Amino acid sequence: MAGHAASDSWIGARLLRKEDARHLYGHGAFIADIRMPGLQDIAFVRSQRAHARVRQIVKPPDAAGRVFTLADIGPLNILEAGPELAAHRHGPYPALSDGRVRYVGQTIAACMAPTRAEAEDLADRVSVELEELPAVVDCVAAMRPGSPRVFDSWPDNAFITSTVNEGNPASLAAAPIRLRRQLRMNRQATVSLECRGSLAYWDHRLNELVIYLSTQGGHVKRLGLSKALGLPENQIRVIAPDVGGGFGGKNRLMPEDIAVAAIAMKVGHPVRWIEDRREHLLASVHARDHAYDLIISADRDGTLLGVEGDVHIDAGAYSLWPTGSFMEASMASRNLTGPYRIKHLKLNTFTVATNKAPMGPYRGVARPGACFAIERLVDEVARELGREPFDLRRQNIVTAAELPYSTAAGMRLDTGDYVASLDMAHDMVGLPAIRKRQIAGEPNGRAIGIGFAFYTEQSGHGQVEWVKRKSRVVPGYESASGRMLPDGSVIFHVGTQNHGQGHETTLAQIAAHELTIDPARISIRYGDTATTPFGFGTFASRSIVFAGGAVAKSSRGLIAKIRRIGAHLLQADVANTRVEGGAVHGPSGKISFAEIAYAANVRQEHLPAGMDPLLDVTATYEPTETGGVFSYGTHAVVVAVEPDTGVVEILDYVVAEDCGTMINPMIVDGQVQGGIAQGIGTALYEEIPYDEAGQPLATSFADYMVPCAPEIPKVRIGHLVTPALATEYGVKGLGEGGAIAPPAVIANAVADAFRSIGASFNETPLTPRRVSEAVDRARRAKGAAA
Amino acid sequence: MTEITLHLNGTQAAHTVEPRQTLADFLRDRCGLTATHLGCEHGACGACTVVLDGQAARSCLQLAVMCDGRSIQTLEGLRADPVMEVLRRHFHESHALQCGFCTPGMLIMGRDILQRYREPDAQTIRHELSGQICRCTGYAGIVDAIVAAGREIGTATR
Amino acid sequence: MKAAPFEYLRPASVAEASAALGRNGMTTAAIAGGQSLLPMLNLRVAFIDLLVDISRLDELRAVTETPSGLQIGALTTHAAIEDGKVPDLFGGLLRRVAGQISYRAVRNHGTIGGSVALADPAADWPGCLMALGASVRIAGPSGARSELVSDFVQGSYSTSLAAGEIILGFELPRPGASLRWGFAKVVRKSGAFASSIAFVVTPGRSAPVSVVLAAAAARAQACPETAQHLQRGTATDEALRQAIARDLAVHVPDADAYQQRLHTATILRAIRDWRAQ
Ligand SMILES: Cc1cc2nc3c(=O)[nH]c(=O)nc-3n(C[C@H](O)[C@H](O)[C@H](O)COP(=O)(O)OP(=O)(O)OC[C@H]3O[C@@H](n4cnc5c(N)ncnc54)[C@H](O)[C@@H]3O)c2cc1C
Ligand code: FES
Ligand code: FES
C-alpha cells in the first residue's frame, strides 16, 4: 500500500479566504482599535528643518513627566544598521534627537496625554530652538567634493560605494551602438492604508514588556528592541494584531517604536502612538529614489552587449535597522542586465546620505528602478535601430533551453520559459492591431502607445543569498509549529506575518493537502512572539516558499506520528497503512485522526510502548537551493497620451506571468493586480519631492496622489506554470512582481506613442508635466534639426 | 463640552462631547465602534465612511457636535442590512479584500452606490469609488463584487 | 492629526450667526459642510477660537426658480446639484460640474456657499458661477448686500467677505433659450483639485460669450480676448491659440511653458465641448 496519498485538491484550489469574515463585519482588530484601561496617547515633536543643531528644547512648565526627550527615556543603545561590511559607514540614529536633526520629521520629543488631540496640544507647546545647517538634498550633487555633509566626520556623503565589473567592459568602447541615458525613479512613500503604530505597557504580573506593533515581523523587532532597550528577550513580547498593509514599510525598527517602548517602561501604564498620514508621508519609510546614468552597448544586429555607468541611491539621513538601504544599490545593479544575455557590466554604485527621511524597502525593492532602467534602455536601442522593441527583447532574452542561466550580474535564473511569456503577452495585448490603430491616428489628438517590459522576481532566497548580502539577520529559514488537538483539529503557529496576503488560507491549504483533512479544521496563527516559533516575518516574496515549506514539513512530521499511532491502534504494520481523508487506513479497517489525537493527547495508555505523547511538531524549512527561485512575467500596456496636458490614460494592461505552482490562483491574481496598482502609482502618480532647503512637498493626500479605482484598470492576467525545482510543490514567491514592471512598461508605452519625434521618458512618476515637457523638448529638437 | 443626542445604529442616546471631536473619533473612542477606520483624517481615503442621515459621509470630516439629532449608521449597525449581506458575500467571493483595512469604507460606499444606481456597470462603479483608497487589491475585486451584487439585487427585484 | 480646541456655537438665526462671527478679539469661522474647513483644522493649518455652525440655518437652504433666474441657497450641497435637485436652467452644466467635484461622500456634505467663501483657486464653483454671471447674496452686521461673484472673489483664499458676513446664496440669471456651454477640467487623479479648469458659456443667442479659466492663477479669470474671438464666430484654431496666449499673458503671467500648454489645451477642449452643443 502506498504510504501517503496527500489529497491533491487543496493545492491549486480557489479557496475563498478564511480571513475575510472578520473584516466584512467590521471586526478586524487593528492596532488603533485596541483599548486598554489607563492607555495614553503619544504625539511627537518633529523637526521642521532638514538639517539643524538642536539648541534647546523647552518643555511647558505644567507638563512635568509628560514630555520626553532622549535624556528622559534613556539610556538606550544605538543599533548599528546596514550590511556587516567595514566599508559601510554608520550614522547613529537615536530614538529621539541627540542634539542634531537630519531630516524634516525626525523625532525630537514625545508628548503624552490621555487623548491624541491633547498630546498634540502639548506638542504644539514644546518649543524647539534649531540652528539651521546646510541641507543635502540631491544624491548626485551630494557626492561632489564641495557638498555639505550629513555626518560631520564622514569624508563624503556615501554610506557605501561599490563597483561591479563583470565580463570585459573595456570591449564595449568599440561597440557600434552606444546610448547614454539618465534615468530617475523618484522618491515615494509606501502608504499602507493603515499607518504604523505601537502600543506598549509593562505587564507587572509577568514582569515583561508587551508591545503591540503594526509590523511585518515581530520576532526580528523583538531582537532589535531587546538590543535597543537593553532588556532580555524573554521579557519582551511583541504582538502584531491585524496589520493593514505593510509593503515593506512596516519591516524596520523605527525610532517611534523604541521611544514608545521606553516610555512604557518609565510610566507604568499603557501608551500608544498611532501614526497619522502626515507623519507617514513625512517620516515613515521612503522608497525608490534611484538615479541612473548608464550607457548601453549593442551590435548593429541588435545583440545587447553591456551596461556601464553610475547608480545613485538617495538613502536619506539614516540606515534603518537591520539592513539599511545598501540592498537597493546591490539589488539594482544585480538586476541591471534584466533577463538578457548581456555579458559585460561595469557599474559604480553610490548609496548616499541626504537630509531626507531614511529609505527602506518597498514592494519590489530596487527592482522597479532596475527594471525601469534596463527596459527603457532596450527600447531606446530598438528605436535607434528602427526595430520593434518586442522583437529586440525576444532576440536577447534567455531562452528556456538556456535555463538555469547565470546573468553577468550574478543572478541564477532557474526555471521557466521567458520567450513563451513574451509571446503570450504579445498575443493578449494584440500588438499588430495597436500598430494599425496608431497609423490610423486618434480623432481627439491623443497619441496611442504600446509598451512591453519583462521582469524577474527573486523569491524564496535563503542562507546563501543573505550571507552574500552581508545581512545582519539571515532570514534563511522559516518555522512552523503544528499541533493536533485531542479532537483532531489542528493549529499551526508560524513566524511569518500575514498582512493581507491570505496566509490563513493558503497555509491551511498546504496543511490540508498534507494532512488530508479539510482546511476548515486547520487554524493558522501568527503575530505573537509568545506563541509562535522564531521566524523572520513576511517580506521579499518569501512566505509561501518558506512558511509553506515549514507547514508542509511540520504536517509530515505529524502524519508520521499519526500513522504510527494509527497502525498501533489498528494492530497493523506501519508499512501496511496509508493516510487518507483524515484517517489511517489499515488492512482491516481505519481509524480517524480524532481518535488518534485523543489517544496522543489525553489517553496515553493507547500509544505504542515508549512513544511520547502529544502531536506537536515544530519544523524549520529552507529550500534545497538557496540562491532563490525566480518568478517572472511580461507586462504589456496600451496608453493614450494627451501631448499638451500630458495626461496618460491606460487603455489596456496585460500580464503573462509564471510564479511556479499556484497554491491558490485567486490569491495569486489578487497579488498581481494589487502589485500593479502600486506600480502604476510609482509610474504615474506618487512622489515626494523636496525643495532646495530639504522641505518635503507632499505631506498630505492633497499633494500625494494615490491612485483610486478610476485610475487602475482591471489587469488581464495570463499564467504559465513552470514549477520550481528547489521548493515544496514547485512554488515561487510572487508578492512583489506586480509592482516591478509597471514604471518600465508605462514609460515604454508613452515613449512609443511619441517615437516618431524621439521623445524620452526617463523619470518617474510620469506626471502630466513631465510627459508634456518631454514631448515639447522632442518637438523643439526635431524642429531645430529640420 | 456640549450635550448631543444621536441616533446611532438604531439606538438613541445622549452624549457629551468636546466640540473638536470628529465623528470618527467619537465612534471609535467613545462608542467602541472600530469598524470605522482612519486612513488620512483629511477626507481623501474613504476608510472612515459612514452613513449620516442616509447619505455617505466621511466621519473624519464631521464633528460629533454637528451630528446632534441626526442618525448615523456604521458597518456594525448594518449587520442585518439586506444589501450589505449581498455585498459581503460578493466581496468574499470576488477576493475584494486583502488586509481588510479599507473594507468597511468600501462596503458602505458600495451600498451607497447600489442605492443610487440600479445594476451599475463597472465604469460607473469606478467613478463612484474614487476617493476610496485600497492599497492592496488594485480595486478589480471590489468593482467586480459591486457589479455582481448589483446584478443579484437587480434580478431579485425585476 | 487632530484639531486644536475651539468653542462651538449653533446660532438659531442669520443675525445671531453674524453677531457671533463678528465677535471681537476672537478668530471665528462659519462651518457649513466642513469639507474644507475640517481638513484644515485637523491638519492644524487653520486655528480658530470659535466655530459657528451655520449648517442648519434655513435661510441658507432655499432653492427658488424665479422669472429672472435661479436662487441657490449657500447650503446647497454639490450632491444635491449633481442629483438634479436644483432646477436645471443651464442645460446640465451645474450637474456636470457638481458631479466632478471631489468624491461622492464629500459632495454629500460640501456646499456651494462654502466653496465660494473659501475661494480656493482650484475650486470649481467660483469659476462656474462667474461664467454664468452669477451674483452672491450676503448678510452681515450692516445688512444685506449683493455682488457679482467675479467681484466677490478677490484672490487666493480671499474674498470681499467682511467680519460677521455670511453668504446666503447665489443668483444665477436666467439664460436664453439657446444657451450653450463647454466645460473642461484636468486633474492629477479623479476627484483631486484641478490643475486647470475652463468654462465657455453663451447664455443666449445674442448674449456675449464668456470664457473663464480657473485653477491657473490666484482666482478664476475671465478670458476676454478668447471670448471675443468666439463671439465673432470665425476664429481659426491658430487665431484662438493666439487669443488664449494673450489672455494668459495678462491673467496668468507667471505661467511657465507647460502651464501655458495645459491651460490652452483646457480652454480649447472646453471650446470643442461648447461647439458640439
Ligand atoms: C478630498 C477633498 C477633495 C476636494 N476636491 C475639490 C475639488 O476638486 N473642487 C472643489 O471645488 N472642491 C473640492 N473640495 C472642497 C469641497 O468642495 C468643499 O465642500 C467646499 O470647498 C467647501 O464647502 P463646505 O460647505 O464643506 O465648507 P466649509 O468647510 O464648511 O467651509 C469652508 C470655508 O467657507 C466658509 N463658509 C462656509 N459657508 C459659508 C457661508 N455660507 N458664508 C460665509 N462663509 C462660509 C467657512 O468659514 C470656511 O472658511 C474637496 C474637499 C475634499 C475633502
Ligand atoms: S480617514 Fe476620513 S477620508 Fe481618510
Ligand atoms: S484591502 Fe488593504 S487597503 Fe484595501
Short mmCIF file of N, CA and C in Angstrom, two decimals, chain A residues 116-117 120-121 124 276-278 444 642-647 684-686 700 705-708 710-711 767-769 772-773 776 780, chain C residues 1-5 42-45 47 103 186-193 195 241 256-259 261-262 265-266 268-269 272:
data_model
loop_
_atom_site.label_atom_id
_atom_site.label_comp_id
_atom_site.label_asym_id
_atom_site.label_seq_id
_atom_site.Cartn_x
_atom_site.Cartn_y
_atom_site.Cartn_z
N ARG A 116 -5.05 61.69 21.90
CA ARG A 116 -4.10 62.14 20.89
C ARG A 116 -4.23 63.66 20.69
N ALA A 117 -5.46 64.16 20.70
CA ALA A 117 -5.65 65.59 20.50
C ALA A 117 -4.90 66.38 21.56
N GLU A 120 -1.23 66.28 21.03
CA GLU A 120 -0.81 67.23 20.00
C GLU A 120 -0.81 68.65 20.54
N ASP A 121 -1.80 68.97 21.39
CA ASP A 121 -1.82 70.30 22.02
C ASP A 121 -0.51 70.52 22.77
N ASP A 124 2.46 71.05 20.54
CA ASP A 124 2.50 72.41 19.99
C ASP A 124 3.11 73.40 20.98
N ASP A 276 -0.10 59.25 12.12
CA ASP A 276 -1.12 59.82 11.24
C ASP A 276 -0.55 59.95 9.83
N ARG A 277 -1.40 60.31 8.90
CA ARG A 277 -0.99 60.26 7.49
C ARG A 277 0.12 61.26 7.20
N ARG A 278 0.08 62.41 7.86
CA ARG A 278 1.15 63.37 7.62
C ARG A 278 2.48 62.79 8.11
N ASN A 444 -9.21 62.43 -31.31
CA ASN A 444 -9.13 63.50 -30.32
C ASN A 444 -7.72 64.03 -30.10
N GLU A 642 -2.29 62.60 -24.00
CA GLU A 642 -2.65 63.93 -24.49
C GLU A 642 -1.36 64.75 -24.46
N PRO A 643 -0.79 65.11 -25.59
CA PRO A 643 0.54 65.71 -25.55
C PRO A 643 0.60 67.07 -24.85
N ASP A 644 -0.44 67.88 -24.96
CA ASP A 644 -0.35 69.22 -24.37
C ASP A 644 -0.55 69.21 -22.86
N THR A 645 -1.53 68.45 -22.41
CA THR A 645 -1.73 68.38 -20.96
C THR A 645 -0.80 67.34 -20.33
N GLY A 646 -0.37 66.38 -21.12
CA GLY A 646 0.50 65.33 -20.60
C GLY A 646 -0.24 64.25 -19.84
N VAL A 647 -1.55 64.24 -19.93
CA VAL A 647 -2.32 63.24 -19.18
C VAL A 647 -2.25 61.89 -19.89
N LEU A 684 3.03 56.74 -12.46
CA LEU A 684 2.29 57.93 -12.92
C LEU A 684 1.94 58.94 -11.83
N TYR A 685 1.88 58.52 -10.58
CA TYR A 685 1.25 59.40 -9.59
C TYR A 685 2.08 59.77 -8.37
N GLU A 686 2.75 58.82 -7.78
CA GLU A 686 3.23 59.02 -6.41
C GLU A 686 4.64 59.59 -6.36
N SER A 700 0.46 65.49 2.55
CA SER A 700 -0.91 65.02 2.75
C SER A 700 -1.38 64.45 1.42
N MET A 705 -0.50 61.74 -4.53
CA MET A 705 -1.61 61.14 -5.28
C MET A 705 -1.57 59.62 -5.18
N VAL A 706 -2.55 59.06 -4.52
CA VAL A 706 -2.68 57.60 -4.50
C VAL A 706 -3.77 57.23 -5.50
N PRO A 707 -3.45 56.41 -6.48
CA PRO A 707 -4.47 56.09 -7.49
C PRO A 707 -5.67 55.37 -6.89
N CYS A 708 -6.84 55.70 -7.41
CA CYS A 708 -8.09 55.07 -6.97
C CYS A 708 -8.66 54.26 -8.13
N PRO A 710 -10.77 54.67 -10.56
CA PRO A 710 -10.79 55.14 -11.95
C PRO A 710 -9.41 55.12 -12.61
N GLU A 711 -8.36 55.14 -11.80
CA GLU A 711 -7.00 55.20 -12.37
C GLU A 711 -6.43 53.81 -12.64
N THR A 767 4.42 62.40 -14.53
CA THR A 767 3.34 63.35 -14.25
C THR A 767 2.96 64.01 -15.57
N PRO A 768 1.77 64.56 -15.62
CA PRO A 768 1.39 65.28 -16.84
C PRO A 768 2.45 66.29 -17.25
N ARG A 769 3.00 67.00 -16.27
CA ARG A 769 4.02 67.99 -16.62
C ARG A 769 5.23 67.33 -17.25
N SER A 772 4.38 66.10 -20.83
CA SER A 772 4.21 67.17 -21.79
C SER A 772 5.54 67.86 -22.08
N GLU A 773 6.35 68.03 -21.05
CA GLU A 773 7.65 68.69 -21.27
C GLU A 773 8.56 67.83 -22.14
N ASP A 776 7.41 68.23 -25.62
CA ASP A 776 7.77 69.55 -26.10
C ASP A 776 9.26 69.64 -26.45
N ARG A 780 10.76 70.41 -30.14
CA ARG A 780 11.69 71.52 -30.42
C ARG A 780 12.96 71.01 -31.06
N MET C 1 -3.23 63.78 14.09
CA MET C 1 -3.81 64.80 13.24
C MET C 1 -5.19 65.17 13.76
N LYS C 2 -5.19 65.91 14.85
CA LYS C 2 -6.46 66.28 15.48
C LYS C 2 -6.49 67.79 15.62
N ALA C 3 -7.68 68.34 15.47
CA ALA C 3 -7.83 69.79 15.55
C ALA C 3 -7.46 70.30 16.94
N ALA C 4 -6.95 71.52 16.98
CA ALA C 4 -6.74 72.19 18.25
C ALA C 4 -8.12 72.56 18.81
N PRO C 5 -8.21 72.78 20.12
CA PRO C 5 -9.54 73.02 20.70
C PRO C 5 -10.16 74.34 20.23
N ASN C 42 -8.03 69.77 11.15
CA ASN C 42 -7.38 68.51 11.53
C ASN C 42 -5.87 68.57 11.30
N LEU C 43 -5.51 69.17 10.20
CA LEU C 43 -4.08 69.26 9.86
C LEU C 43 -3.38 70.38 10.65
N ARG C 44 -4.16 71.10 11.42
CA ARG C 44 -3.65 72.25 12.17
C ARG C 44 -2.95 73.25 11.27
N VAL C 45 -3.52 73.46 10.09
CA VAL C 45 -3.03 74.58 9.28
C VAL C 45 -3.98 75.76 9.47
N PHE C 47 -6.37 77.62 12.63
CA PHE C 47 -6.68 77.64 14.06
C PHE C 47 -7.79 78.64 14.32
N TYR C 103 -15.29 63.74 -4.19
CA TYR C 103 -15.84 62.39 -4.13
C TYR C 103 -17.25 62.46 -3.57
N VAL C 186 -8.72 69.44 -15.99
CA VAL C 186 -7.60 68.49 -15.95
C VAL C 186 -7.22 68.27 -14.49
N VAL C 187 -7.19 67.02 -14.10
CA VAL C 187 -6.86 66.69 -12.70
C VAL C 187 -5.71 65.69 -12.69
N ARG C 188 -4.96 65.68 -11.60
CA ARG C 188 -3.88 64.70 -11.45
C ARG C 188 -4.47 63.31 -11.25
N LYS C 189 -5.59 63.23 -10.55
CA LYS C 189 -6.33 61.97 -10.46
C LYS C 189 -7.78 62.31 -10.18
N SER C 190 -8.65 61.34 -10.39
CA SER C 190 -10.07 61.60 -10.23
C SER C 190 -10.35 62.23 -8.87
N GLY C 191 -11.14 63.30 -8.89
CA GLY C 191 -11.58 63.91 -7.64
C GLY C 191 -10.58 64.84 -6.98
N ALA C 192 -9.36 64.88 -7.48
CA ALA C 192 -8.38 65.78 -6.88
C ALA C 192 -8.66 67.20 -7.37
N PHE C 193 -8.17 68.16 -6.62
CA PHE C 193 -8.29 69.54 -7.08
C PHE C 193 -7.62 69.66 -8.45
N SER C 195 -5.78 70.96 -11.96
CA SER C 195 -4.64 71.79 -12.35
C SER C 195 -5.06 72.80 -13.41
N ARG C 241 -5.67 80.16 -30.49
CA ARG C 241 -4.48 79.94 -29.66
C ARG C 241 -3.80 81.26 -29.33
N ASP C 256 4.39 79.03 -16.66
CA ASP C 256 5.55 78.60 -17.43
C ASP C 256 5.06 77.91 -18.71
N ALA C 257 5.99 77.42 -19.50
CA ALA C 257 5.61 76.89 -20.81
C ALA C 257 4.60 75.75 -20.68
N TYR C 258 4.84 74.88 -19.69
CA TYR C 258 3.90 73.77 -19.53
C TYR C 258 2.51 74.27 -19.17
N GLN C 259 2.47 75.18 -18.21
CA GLN C 259 1.15 75.68 -17.79
C GLN C 259 0.45 76.37 -18.95
N ARG C 261 0.71 75.56 -22.11
CA ARG C 261 0.15 74.48 -22.96
C ARG C 261 -1.08 73.86 -22.31
N LEU C 262 -0.93 73.61 -21.00
CA LEU C 262 -2.02 72.97 -20.25
C LEU C 262 -3.30 73.81 -20.31
N ALA C 265 -4.77 74.02 -23.75
CA ALA C 265 -5.46 72.78 -24.12
C ALA C 265 -6.81 72.68 -23.41
N THR C 266 -6.85 73.09 -22.15
CA THR C 266 -8.11 73.01 -21.41
C THR C 266 -9.16 73.94 -22.01
N LEU C 268 -9.22 75.07 -25.05
CA LEU C 268 -9.61 74.57 -26.37
C LEU C 268 -10.58 73.40 -26.25
N ARG C 269 -10.35 72.58 -25.23
CA ARG C 269 -11.25 71.44 -25.06
C ARG C 269 -12.65 71.93 -24.64
N ARG C 272 -14.30 73.12 -27.72
CA ARG C 272 -14.83 72.00 -28.53
C ARG C 272 -16.15 71.50 -27.96
#
